[in-house]
Coordinates of C-alpha atoms in Angstrom, one line a residue:
M1 CA 54.1 13.0 -37.9
A2 CA 55.5 10.0 -39.7
G3 CA 58.5 7.8 -38.3
S4 CA 57.6 8.8 -34.6
L5 CA 55.6 7.0 -31.8
Q6 CA 52.9 9.0 -30.3
L7 CA 52.2 7.4 -26.6
F8 CA 50.0 9.5 -24.3
L9 CA 48.5 11.3 -27.2
P10 CA 46.0 14.5 -26.3
L11 CA 42.3 13.5 -27.4
I12 CA 39.5 16.0 -27.3
M13 CA 35.8 14.4 -26.2
D14 CA 33.1 17.0 -26.4
G15 CA 35.5 19.9 -25.4
L16 CA 37.1 18.5 -22.8
E17 CA 40.6 17.4 -22.9
Y18 CA 40.9 13.8 -22.3
I19 CA 44.5 11.7 -22.5
A20 CA 44.4 8.2 -22.9
P21 CA 47.6 6.4 -21.5
S22 CA 47.4 3.4 -23.9
G23 CA 46.8 6.3 -26.9
Y24 CA 47.6 4.8 -30.1
S25 CA 51.0 4.9 -32.2
Y26 CA 51.9 6.0 -35.9
I27 CA 53.3 2.8 -37.3
T28 CA 56.2 3.1 -40.1
V29 CA 57.0 1.0 -43.0
G30 CA 60.0 -1.3 -41.8
P31 CA 60.5 -3.3 -38.9
Q32 CA 58.0 -2.0 -36.9
L33 CA 55.5 -2.7 -39.5
S34 CA 56.9 -6.2 -40.0
K35 CA 56.4 -6.5 -36.1
V36 CA 52.8 -5.5 -35.9
M37 CA 51.6 -7.7 -38.6
F38 CA 54.0 -10.9 -38.1
S39 CA 54.3 -10.7 -34.4
G40 CA 51.0 -12.4 -33.7
E41 CA 50.4 -9.2 -30.7
P42 CA 46.8 -8.1 -31.4
W43 CA 46.4 -4.8 -33.1
L44 CA 43.6 -2.6 -34.5
V45 CA 45.3 -0.4 -37.2
M46 CA 43.5 2.4 -38.8
C47 CA 44.3 3.3 -42.6
K48 CA 44.5 7.0 -42.9
N49 CA 47.2 9.0 -45.9
S50 CA 48.2 12.7 -45.8
S51 CA 45.0 13.9 -47.2
M52 CA 42.4 11.8 -44.9
D53 CA 41.3 12.6 -41.0
L54 CA 40.8 9.9 -38.4
P55 CA 37.1 8.9 -38.3
P56 CA 35.3 10.6 -35.4
I57 CA 34.7 7.0 -33.6
W58 CA 38.6 7.0 -33.2
V59 CA 38.9 8.9 -30.4
P60 CA 36.2 7.5 -28.3
T61 CA 37.2 3.9 -29.2
S62 CA 40.6 4.5 -27.5
K63 CA 38.8 6.0 -24.3
A64 CA 36.8 2.8 -24.4
L65 CA 39.7 0.3 -24.8
F66 CA 41.4 1.9 -22.1
E67 CA 38.6 2.2 -19.4
S68 CA 37.5 -1.6 -20.5
K69 CA 37.7 -4.9 -17.8
N70 CA 40.9 -5.6 -20.2
P71 CA 43.2 -2.6 -21.6
D72 CA 45.7 -4.7 -22.7
A73 CA 43.5 -6.5 -25.3
F74 CA 45.0 -5.0 -28.7
S75 CA 47.0 -2.2 -29.5
L76 CA 45.8 0.9 -31.8
G77 CA 47.8 2.1 -34.6
V78 CA 47.2 4.4 -37.2
L79 CA 49.3 3.3 -40.6
D80 CA 49.1 5.2 -44.4
C81 CA 48.0 2.0 -46.3
D82 CA 49.0 3.5 -49.6
A83 CA 52.7 4.1 -48.6
P84 CA 54.7 2.1 -50.9
L85 CA 56.7 -1.0 -49.4
P86 CA 60.3 -2.3 -50.2
S87 CA 58.6 -4.4 -52.7
G88 CA 57.0 -1.7 -54.4
Q89 CA 53.2 -2.8 -53.1
N90 CA 50.7 -0.8 -50.9
S91 CA 49.7 -2.8 -47.7
F92 CA 46.4 -3.0 -49.5
D93 CA 47.5 -5.1 -52.2
R94 CA 50.7 -6.7 -49.8
F95 CA 48.2 -7.6 -47.3
K96 CA 45.1 -8.1 -49.9
L97 CA 43.4 -5.8 -47.7
K98 CA 40.0 -4.7 -49.4
R99 CA 40.0 -1.2 -50.6
P100 CA 36.8 0.9 -49.0
L101 CA 34.4 3.2 -51.5
A102 CA 35.7 6.6 -51.3
I103 CA 32.5 8.3 -50.5
G104 CA 32.7 11.0 -47.6
R105 CA 33.5 9.4 -44.4
T106 CA 33.1 5.6 -46.1
S107 CA 36.7 6.2 -47.5
N108 CA 38.0 5.3 -43.9
A109 CA 39.3 1.2 -43.8
A110 CA 40.6 -0.3 -40.5
F111 CA 41.7 -3.9 -40.0
Y112 CA 42.6 -6.2 -37.0
V113 CA 45.5 -8.4 -37.2
A114 CA 46.6 -11.2 -34.2
N115 CA 47.6 -14.6 -33.7
G116 CA 49.4 -15.1 -36.7
K117 CA 46.9 -15.1 -38.9
K118 CA 45.8 -12.9 -41.7
P119 CA 44.4 -9.4 -41.3
Q120 CA 40.7 -9.0 -41.3
M121 CA 38.6 -5.8 -42.6
I122 CA 36.3 -4.0 -39.7
P123 CA 32.9 -3.6 -41.5
S124 CA 32.3 -0.6 -42.7
Q125 CA 29.2 0.1 -40.8
Y126 CA 31.6 1.5 -37.6
F127 CA 32.3 4.4 -39.5
M128 CA 29.3 5.5 -41.0
S129 CA 28.1 7.9 -38.1
N130 CA 29.7 11.5 -38.0
R131 CA 28.7 11.2 -34.1
R132 CA 31.4 10.6 -31.3
D133 CA 29.3 7.9 -29.8
P134 CA 30.5 6.0 -26.8
Q135 CA 28.1 2.9 -27.7
S136 CA 29.4 2.8 -30.9
A137 CA 33.1 3.0 -30.0
Q138 CA 32.3 0.1 -27.2
S139 CA 30.8 -1.8 -29.6
L140 CA 33.9 -1.7 -31.7
V141 CA 36.2 -2.5 -28.7
N142 CA 34.0 -5.7 -28.0
Y143 CA 34.2 -6.4 -31.8
V144 CA 37.6 -6.6 -32.1
A145 CA 38.5 -7.9 -28.4
G146 CA 36.7 -11.2 -29.2
R147 CA 38.3 -12.0 -32.1
V148 CA 41.9 -11.3 -31.2
N149 CA 41.5 -13.5 -28.4
P150 CA 43.3 -16.8 -28.5
F151 CA 41.9 -20.3 -27.7
R152 CA 42.2 -23.7 -27.8
K153 CA 40.5 -26.2 -29.9
A154 CA 39.2 -29.7 -28.4
V155 CA 39.6 -32.3 -31.1
T156 CA 38.0 -35.5 -30.5
D157 CA 39.4 -37.5 -33.8
S158 CA 42.8 -37.7 -36.1
Y159 CA 41.3 -35.8 -39.0
A160 CA 40.6 -32.6 -36.3
L161 CA 43.7 -33.3 -34.9
T162 CA 45.9 -33.1 -38.4
K163 CA 44.1 -29.9 -39.4
F164 CA 44.1 -28.0 -36.2
C165 CA 47.6 -29.2 -35.2
F166 CA 49.9 -31.3 -37.1
Q167 CA 49.3 -28.9 -40.8
S168 CA 50.3 -25.7 -38.5
P169 CA 54.3 -24.6 -37.9
Q170 CA 54.2 -25.1 -34.0
C171 CA 51.7 -26.8 -31.8
V172 CA 51.0 -27.3 -28.3
L173 CA 49.2 -30.1 -27.2
M174 CA 47.3 -30.8 -23.7
L175 CA 46.0 -34.0 -22.4
H176 CA 44.0 -33.5 -20.0
Y177 CA 41.7 -36.2 -17.8
G178 CA 38.4 -34.7 -17.9
P179 CA 37.6 -30.9 -17.3
M180 CA 40.6 -28.7 -16.7
K181 CA 40.9 -27.2 -13.0
P182 CA 40.4 -23.8 -12.7
H183 CA 44.2 -22.9 -12.2
E184 CA 45.2 -25.1 -15.1
V185 CA 42.9 -22.9 -17.1
D186 CA 44.3 -19.6 -16.0
E187 CA 47.9 -20.7 -16.8
M188 CA 46.8 -21.8 -20.2
S189 CA 44.9 -18.6 -20.9
Q190 CA 48.6 -16.9 -20.0
L191 CA 50.2 -19.6 -22.3
M192 CA 48.2 -18.8 -25.3
K193 CA 48.6 -14.5 -24.9
Y194 CA 52.5 -15.1 -24.5
H195 CA 52.5 -18.0 -26.9
R196 CA 50.5 -16.1 -29.9
L197 CA 52.1 -17.9 -33.0
M198 CA 51.6 -21.3 -31.7
K199 CA 47.9 -23.3 -31.9
F200 CA 46.9 -24.9 -28.8
V201 CA 44.9 -28.3 -28.8
G202 CA 43.6 -30.1 -26.0
I203 CA 42.4 -33.7 -25.8
N204 CA 40.2 -35.2 -23.1
I205 CA 41.7 -38.6 -22.5
Q206 CA 38.8 -39.7 -20.1
K207 CA 37.5 -40.1 -23.9
Y208 CA 39.6 -40.5 -26.4
S209 CA 43.4 -41.8 -26.3
L210 CA 46.3 -40.7 -28.2
S211 CA 48.3 -43.4 -29.8
L212 CA 51.3 -41.6 -28.7
Q213 CA 50.5 -41.8 -24.9
H214 CA 52.3 -45.5 -24.8
H215 CA 55.5 -43.7 -25.5
L216 CA 55.8 -40.8 -23.1
P217 CA 58.0 -40.8 -20.4
P218 CA 56.6 -40.5 -16.8
L219 CA 56.6 -37.4 -15.0
E220 CA 58.4 -37.1 -12.3
G221 CA 57.2 -37.7 -8.4
L222 CA 54.2 -39.2 -9.5
E223 CA 53.1 -42.7 -9.4
G224 CA 49.7 -44.9 -10.2
D225 CA 46.6 -43.0 -11.0
A226 CA 48.1 -39.4 -10.5
Q227 CA 50.6 -40.0 -13.0
L228 CA 47.6 -41.3 -15.4
E229 CA 45.4 -38.2 -14.9
A230 CA 48.4 -35.6 -14.6
L231 CA 47.7 -32.8 -17.3
R232 CA 50.5 -33.6 -20.1
V233 CA 51.8 -31.1 -22.8
L234 CA 53.6 -32.0 -26.1
Y235 CA 55.0 -29.9 -28.8
F236 CA 54.9 -30.5 -32.3
K237 CA 57.0 -28.8 -34.9
R238 CA 56.4 -29.4 -38.9
R239 CA 59.4 -30.3 -40.8
K240 CA 60.0 -30.7 -44.4
P241 CA 58.5 -33.5 -45.9
L242 CA 60.6 -36.5 -47.1
P243 CA 59.5 -37.9 -50.7
K244 CA 56.2 -39.8 -50.7
Q245 CA 55.5 -37.9 -47.6
K246 CA 53.1 -35.2 -47.3
I247 CA 53.1 -34.2 -43.3
V248 CA 56.2 -34.5 -41.3
V249 CA 56.1 -33.5 -37.5
A250 CA 58.8 -33.4 -34.5
A251 CA 57.5 -33.8 -31.0
K252 CA 59.0 -33.4 -27.5
A253 CA 57.2 -34.0 -24.4
H254 CA 57.5 -32.0 -21.1
R255 CA 58.5 -33.5 -18.1
G256 CA 58.0 -31.2 -15.6
G257 CA 55.1 -29.6 -13.8
F258 CA 51.9 -27.4 -15.3
T259 CA 52.8 -24.1 -14.4
F260 CA 53.3 -20.6 -16.8
S261 CA 57.3 -20.5 -16.0
E262 CA 57.9 -24.1 -16.6
I263 CA 56.1 -24.5 -19.4
T264 CA 57.1 -21.2 -21.1
S265 CA 61.0 -22.0 -20.5
F266 CA 60.2 -25.7 -22.2
L267 CA 58.3 -24.0 -25.2
E268 CA 61.2 -21.3 -25.5
D269 CA 63.8 -24.1 -25.6
V270 CA 62.4 -26.5 -28.2
S271 CA 60.6 -23.8 -30.3
N272 CA 64.2 -22.9 -30.9
S273 CA 65.8 -26.4 -31.2
T274 CA 67.2 -27.8 -34.4
G275 CA 68.1 -30.9 -33.3
T276 CA 72.0 -30.3 -31.8
S277 CA 70.5 -28.6 -28.7
A278 CA 70.0 -30.1 -25.4
T279 CA 66.5 -30.9 -26.2
P280 CA 66.3 -31.9 -29.9
L281 CA 63.2 -33.0 -31.2
N282 CA 62.4 -36.4 -32.3
R283 CA 60.9 -36.8 -35.6
L284 CA 58.2 -39.0 -35.8
K285 CA 57.8 -42.1 -38.2
K286 CA 53.9 -41.6 -38.7
L287 CA 51.2 -39.2 -37.1
P288 CA 49.5 -39.6 -34.2
T289 CA 46.4 -40.7 -34.1
I290 CA 43.0 -40.4 -31.6
K291 CA 40.7 -43.7 -30.5
K292 CA 37.7 -43.7 -28.2
G293 CA 38.3 -44.9 -24.9
D294 CA 39.0 -44.2 -21.4
W295 CA 43.0 -43.6 -21.3
K296 CA 43.4 -45.2 -17.5
K297 CA 41.2 -48.0 -18.8
L298 CA 42.8 -48.9 -21.7
S299 CA 46.6 -48.4 -20.2
Q300 CA 45.5 -51.1 -17.7
V301 CA 44.8 -53.5 -19.9
K302 CA 47.6 -56.3 -20.4
P303 CA 49.1 -56.3 -23.8
K304 CA 48.0 -60.3 -25.4
P305 CA 51.4 -62.4 -25.1
K306 CA 52.9 -62.9 -28.7
S307 CA 52.2 -66.1 -30.1
K308 CA 55.2 -68.1 -30.8
P309 CA 56.1 -68.4 -34.3
K310 CA 54.6 -71.9 -36.2
Q311 CA 57.6 -74.2 -36.9
P312 CA 57.8 -75.8 -40.1
K313 CA 56.5 -79.5 -39.9
K314 CA 59.3 -81.9 -41.0
A315 CA 58.8 -84.0 -44.0
S316 CA 57.9 -87.1 -43.2
K317 CA 60.0 -90.2 -44.2
P318 CA 58.3 -92.5 -47.1
S319 CA 57.0 -95.6 -45.6
E320 CA 58.3 -98.7 -46.6
S321 CA 55.1 -100.2 -47.7
K322 CA 55.0 -97.7 -50.5
K323 CA 56.8 -98.7 -53.7
K324 CA 59.1 -96.5 -55.7
P325 CA 57.6 -96.5 -59.5
Q326 CA 59.6 -98.6 -61.6
K327 CA 61.8 -97.2 -64.6
K328 CA 59.7 -97.6 -67.9
T329 CA 61.1 -100.4 -70.5
E330 CA 62.3 -99.3 -74.1
A331 CA 59.3 -100.7 -75.4
E332 CA 56.9 -98.7 -73.2
R333 CA 58.6 -95.6 -74.2
K334 CA 58.3 -96.5 -77.6
Q335 CA 54.7 -97.0 -77.4
E336 CA 54.0 -93.7 -75.5
Q337 CA 55.6 -91.9 -78.3
R338 CA 53.2 -93.4 -80.7
R339 CA 50.3 -92.6 -79.0
K340 CA 51.2 -88.9 -78.7
A341 CA 52.2 -88.8 -82.1
E342 CA 48.5 -90.1 -82.8
R343 CA 46.8 -87.7 -80.7
K344 CA 48.8 -84.9 -82.6
R345 CA 47.7 -86.5 -85.7
E346 CA 43.9 -86.5 -84.8
E347 CA 43.6 -82.8 -83.3
R348 CA 45.9 -82.1 -86.5
A349 CA 42.9 -83.7 -89.0
R350 CA 40.4 -82.3 -86.4
E351 CA 41.4 -78.6 -86.9
R352 CA 41.0 -79.3 -91.3
K353 CA 38.2 -80.6 -90.7
N354 CA 37.0 -77.3 -88.7
K355 CA 38.8 -75.2 -91.3
A356 CA 36.8 -76.5 -94.1
R357 CA 33.7 -76.3 -92.4
E358 CA 34.2 -72.5 -92.1
E359 CA 35.6 -72.4 -95.4
A360 CA 32.3 -73.9 -96.8
T361 CA 30.1 -71.9 -94.7
R362 CA 31.8 -68.6 -95.5
K363 CA 29.7 -66.3 -98.0
T364 CA 31.8 -64.7 -100.8
P365 CA 30.8 -61.0 -101.8
E366 CA 28.8 -62.5 -104.9
D367 CA 26.8 -64.8 -102.6
E368 CA 26.0 -61.9 -100.7
A369 CA 25.3 -59.3 -103.3
A370 CA 22.7 -62.4 -104.6
A371 CA 21.3 -63.0 -101.3
A372 CA 20.5 -58.9 -101.0
E373 CA 18.8 -59.0 -104.7
Q374 CA 16.7 -62.3 -103.8
A375 CA 15.8 -60.3 -100.4
Q376 CA 14.6 -57.3 -102.5
K377 CA 12.7 -59.6 -104.6
E378 CA 10.9 -61.1 -101.9
Q379 CA 9.6 -57.7 -100.5
R380 CA 8.7 -56.6 -104.0
A381 CA 6.4 -59.8 -104.2
K382 CA 5.3 -58.9 -100.8
E383 CA 4.5 -55.5 -101.7
A384 CA 2.3 -56.6 -104.5
R385 CA 0.4 -59.3 -102.8
R386 CA -0.6 -56.8 -100.0
R387 CA -1.6 -54.0 -103.1
E388 CA -3.9 -57.1 -104.6
Q389 CA -5.0 -58.2 -101.1
M390 CA -6.5 -54.0 -100.7
D391 CA -7.7 -53.9 -104.1
R392 CA -10.1 -57.4 -103.4
E393 CA -10.9 -55.4 -100.2
R394 CA -12.1 -52.4 -102.0
E395 CA -13.9 -54.3 -104.7
S396 CA -15.8 -56.3 -102.2
H397 CA -16.9 -53.3 -99.8
L398 CA -18.1 -50.8 -103.2
A399 CA -20.1 -54.3 -104.2
Q400 CA -21.8 -54.4 -100.7
E401 CA -22.4 -50.6 -100.7
A402 CA -24.4 -51.2 -104.2
D403 CA -26.7 -53.8 -102.7
E404 CA -27.3 -52.0 -99.9
N405 CA -28.8 -49.2 -102.1
V406 CA -31.2 -51.6 -104.3
P407 CA -33.9 -51.8 -102.1
D408 CA -34.1 -47.9 -101.4
Q409 CA -34.9 -47.5 -105.3
E410 CA -37.6 -50.2 -105.5
Q411 CA -39.2 -48.2 -102.1
E412 CA -39.1 -45.2 -104.1
D413 CA -40.8 -46.3 -107.7
S414 CA -43.6 -48.1 -104.9
E415 CA -44.2 -44.6 -103.5
E416 CA -44.5 -42.9 -106.7
E417 CA -47.0 -45.5 -108.1
Q418 CA -49.2 -45.1 -104.7
V419 CA -49.1 -40.9 -105.4
L420 CA -50.4 -41.4 -109.2
D421 CA -53.0 -44.0 -108.0
L422 CA -54.5 -41.5 -105.5
D423 CA -54.4 -38.9 -108.3
N424 CA -56.8 -40.8 -110.4
E425 CA -58.8 -41.3 -107.7
D426 CA -59.4 -38.1 -107.3
D427 CA -60.1 -37.4 -110.7
N428 CA -62.9 -40.2 -111.0
G429 CA -64.4 -38.6 -107.9
D430 CA -64.4 -35.3 -109.3
D431 CA -66.2 -36.4 -112.7
S432 CA -69.2 -38.5 -110.9
G433 CA -69.5 -35.4 -109.0
E434 CA -70.2 -33.0 -111.8
L435 CA -73.9 -32.4 -113.1

């Protein structure tokens, strides 16, 4: 039912008819879609075209949200994400949504959006089951509620303050002394839900101090420690930077009490301020910084008195005992000129001598070639000597081996002679034994 807003939609649960007062709405392309995506309000949106059915978990999710402790945690909506937008793109392309795999029930896609942030896809595991499981529906409600709930960021250094506050289009900075009181926490929760497009940041000034605190206007009706420990609210809005500037912010401090009505009135007034309204914003020359230290103790320290600028010393008059230099006579001036001329002649002669020495030691190409040839001759002679030395060593080694082999030959000759003698003896013995 395109273009219609269906509230009090009848939902069928296990054969019983259940009417959810919260229900869900069909979101159409146009102002309604712009409100869902850019207003900061929390939404859980299911993508569905004319050829698709809603997943079975969608009906139990509506019931679980209505029966939860916080049924206004977010709104439910159905959107044809394939429908063309005025830009010609569809919702998947325009808001960079991940298109799911078109396999049975997993083709269902849903996303949540809140607090001016980019939309985020719901994990596909919530749409895998075909049963209407109340536990899965309650798990999906808890998953979305925990991510769309606004929160206050506590900062402790200048880098975090710039990242989470000054880089945002609008920021509300709360300076609280010690932990916030219960009623202050409740008021702050309502403010964050009502102003979802603003970042809320807090600084515990019992441990850290803001450089801008010395310039804050005092609160009406408070004095002493009550003035120092009171909760302060500061509003920052990012401005277009000037050349050679990165971040420029304008600021305004709240001077009333910390209640929902007063803070809301203050924020609505300054957020629409253009500089010509009753409460214009003050453009800061530099970004505030944070340093460690109790603000109450730092505020009680008296600043050091500025030292008086030192006066320049008066020029002392020359004493009468010092005599003024006398003027040189003409003869003295000529003598000094002659000395200067003599020194110049000596310098020129020294330069000519050094130049002649350099030219004498400078080698011509012919000299370099002759030196290279001489070096080659020396190298060849050295190589020849080395070879002669190797030949002599080789001959000496061969002669030594020949000398060692001579005794062996003599020993072999003596052994042969002994063998011959033994043979002769045997012959003599045999002859003597014959008859």
